[in-house]
Amino acid sequence: MTITQLKYTLSVAEYGNFTTASERCFVTQPTLSMQVQKLEEQLNIKIFDRSKKPIQITGVGEKIVIQAKKIVAEAE
């Protein structure tokens, strides 16, 4: 788990869209998606429900987002 992965996750949670989040993070959409997916794999959970448009945060994803906000704030 990296701070970058957490920042990307927070951006997706904020904008509800991987493309917009990637633009705001100044990275390509595939890069951002891959990093969020790696985080999900490391934690063995799904943070986002990608089957819905706009994407939705899962129940456990909500908890991850709350924790990620704290970690990113402390890191800065």
JSON list of C-alpha atoms in Angstrom, two decimals, residues 6-68:
[
{"chain": "A", "resi": 6, "resn": "LEU", "atom": "CA", "xyz": [-4.48, 6.03, -1.36]},
{"chain": "A", "resi": 7, "resn": "LYS", "atom": "CA", "xyz": [-4.52, 9.42, -3.09]},
{"chain": "A", "resi": 8, "resn": "TYR", "atom": "CA", "xyz": [-5.80, 7.84, -6.29]},
{"chain": "A", "resi": 9, "resn": "THR", "atom": "CA", "xyz": [-8.49, 6.00, -4.33]},
{"chain": "A", "resi": 10, "resn": "LEU", "atom": "CA", "xyz": [-9.57, 9.21, -2.64]},
{"chain": "A", "resi": 11, "resn": "SER", "atom": "CA", "xyz": [-9.75, 10.97, -5.99]},
{"chain": "A", "resi": 12, "resn": "VAL", "atom": "CA", "xyz": [-11.96, 8.25, -7.46]},
{"chain": "A", "resi": 13, "resn": "ALA", "atom": "CA", "xyz": [-14.17, 8.40, -4.37]},
{"chain": "A", "resi": 14, "resn": "GLU", "atom": "CA", "xyz": [-14.44, 12.18, -4.69]},
{"chain": "A", "resi": 15, "resn": "TYR", "atom": "CA", "xyz": [-15.21, 12.33, -8.41]},
{"chain": "A", "resi": 16, "resn": "GLY", "atom": "CA", "xyz": [-17.04, 9.01, -8.81]},
{"chain": "A", "resi": 17, "resn": "ASN", "atom": "CA", "xyz": [-15.25, 8.44, -12.08]},
{"chain": "A", "resi": 18, "resn": "PHE", "atom": "CA", "xyz": [-11.86, 6.97, -12.95]},
{"chain": "A", "resi": 19, "resn": "THR", "atom": "CA", "xyz": [-11.33, 9.23, -15.97]},
{"chain": "A", "resi": 20, "resn": "THR", "atom": "CA", "xyz": [-12.00, 12.46, -14.07]},
{"chain": "A", "resi": 21, "resn": "ALA", "atom": "CA", "xyz": [-9.93, 11.24, -11.12]},
{"chain": "A", "resi": 22, "resn": "SER", "atom": "CA", "xyz": [-6.99, 10.46, -13.40]},
{"chain": "A", "resi": 23, "resn": "GLU", "atom": "CA", "xyz": [-7.18, 13.91, -14.98]},
{"chain": "A", "resi": 24, "resn": "ARG", "atom": "CA", "xyz": [-7.15, 15.54, -11.53]},
{"chain": "A", "resi": 25, "resn": "CYS", "atom": "CA", "xyz": [-4.17, 13.40, -10.49]},
{"chain": "A", "resi": 26, "resn": "PHE", "atom": "CA", "xyz": [-2.32, 14.14, -13.75]},
{"chain": "A", "resi": 27, "resn": "VAL", "atom": "CA", "xyz": [-1.90, 10.47, -14.68]},
{"chain": "A", "resi": 28, "resn": "THR", "atom": "CA", "xyz": [-3.41, 8.30, -17.37]},
{"chain": "A", "resi": 29, "resn": "GLN", "atom": "CA", "xyz": [-6.64, 6.51, -16.59]},
{"chain": "A", "resi": 30, "resn": "PRO", "atom": "CA", "xyz": [-5.07, 3.03, -16.99]},
{"chain": "A", "resi": 31, "resn": "THR", "atom": "CA", "xyz": [-2.32, 3.97, -14.53]},
{"chain": "A", "resi": 32, "resn": "LEU", "atom": "CA", "xyz": [-4.78, 5.18, -11.93]},
{"chain": "A", "resi": 33, "resn": "SER", "atom": "CA", "xyz": [-7.07, 2.17, -12.41]},
{"chain": "A", "resi": 34, "resn": "MET", "atom": "CA", "xyz": [-4.18, -0.26, -12.10]},
{"chain": "A", "resi": 35, "resn": "GLN", "atom": "CA", "xyz": [-2.98, 1.32, -8.85]},
{"chain": "A", "resi": 36, "resn": "VAL", "atom": "CA", "xyz": [-6.47, 1.25, -7.31]},
{"chain": "A", "resi": 37, "resn": "GLN", "atom": "CA", "xyz": [-6.86, -2.36, -8.43]},
{"chain": "A", "resi": 38, "resn": "LYS", "atom": "CA", "xyz": [-3.50, -3.27, -6.87]},
{"chain": "A", "resi": 39, "resn": "LEU", "atom": "CA", "xyz": [-4.62, -1.73, -3.59]},
{"chain": "A", "resi": 40, "resn": "GLU", "atom": "CA", "xyz": [-7.85, -3.73, -3.72]},
{"chain": "A", "resi": 41, "resn": "GLU", "atom": "CA", "xyz": [-5.86, -6.90, -4.39]},
{"chain": "A", "resi": 42, "resn": "GLN", "atom": "CA", "xyz": [-3.45, -6.20, -1.53]},
{"chain": "A", "resi": 43, "resn": "LEU", "atom": "CA", "xyz": [-6.35, -5.68, 0.87]},
{"chain": "A", "resi": 44, "resn": "ASN", "atom": "CA", "xyz": [-8.38, -8.51, -0.70]},
{"chain": "A", "resi": 45, "resn": "ILE", "atom": "CA", "xyz": [-11.49, -6.30, -0.92]},
{"chain": "A", "resi": 46, "resn": "LYS", "atom": "CA", "xyz": [-13.43, -4.31, -3.50]},
{"chain": "A", "resi": 47, "resn": "ILE", "atom": "CA", "xyz": [-13.40, -0.59, -2.72]},
{"chain": "A", "resi": 48, "resn": "PHE", "atom": "CA", "xyz": [-15.53, 0.37, -5.71]},
{"chain": "A", "resi": 49, "resn": "ASP", "atom": "CA", "xyz": [-18.49, -1.28, -7.40]},
{"chain": "A", "resi": 50, "resn": "ARG", "atom": "CA", "xyz": [-17.58, -0.75, -11.03]},
{"chain": "A", "resi": 51, "resn": "SER", "atom": "CA", "xyz": [-20.75, -2.41, -12.35]},
{"chain": "A", "resi": 52, "resn": "LYS", "atom": "CA", "xyz": [-22.79, 0.72, -11.64]},
{"chain": "A", "resi": 53, "resn": "LYS", "atom": "CA", "xyz": [-22.56, 4.07, -13.39]},
{"chain": "A", "resi": 54, "resn": "PRO", "atom": "CA", "xyz": [-21.44, 6.25, -11.76]},
{"chain": "A", "resi": 55, "resn": "ILE", "atom": "CA", "xyz": [-19.28, 3.89, -9.77]},
{"chain": "A", "resi": 56, "resn": "GLN", "atom": "CA", "xyz": [-20.22, 3.43, -6.15]},
{"chain": "A", "resi": 57, "resn": "ILE", "atom": "CA", "xyz": [-18.13, 2.90, -3.06]},
{"chain": "A", "resi": 58, "resn": "THR", "atom": "CA", "xyz": [-18.75, -0.42, -1.35]},
{"chain": "A", "resi": 59, "resn": "GLY", "atom": "CA", "xyz": [-19.52, -0.64, 2.36]},
{"chain": "A", "resi": 60, "resn": "VAL", "atom": "CA", "xyz": [-15.98, -1.69, 3.22]},
{"chain": "A", "resi": 61, "resn": "GLY", "atom": "CA", "xyz": [-14.74, 0.87, 0.69]},
{"chain": "A", "resi": 62, "resn": "GLU", "atom": "CA", "xyz": [-16.33, 3.64, 2.77]},
{"chain": "A", "resi": 63, "resn": "LYS", "atom": "CA", "xyz": [-14.22, 2.55, 5.74]},
{"chain": "A", "resi": 64, "resn": "ILE", "atom": "CA", "xyz": [-11.09, 2.44, 3.58]},
{"chain": "A", "resi": 65, "resn": "VAL", "atom": "CA", "xyz": [-11.76, 5.96, 2.28]},
{"chain": "A", "resi": 66, "resn": "ILE", "atom": "CA", "xyz": [-12.15, 7.31, 5.82]},
{"chain": "A", "resi": 67, "resn": "GLN", "atom": "CA", "xyz": [-8.87, 5.69, 6.88]},
{"chain": "A", "resi": 68, "resn": "ALA", "atom": "CA", "xyz": [-7.12, 6.80, 3.68]}
]
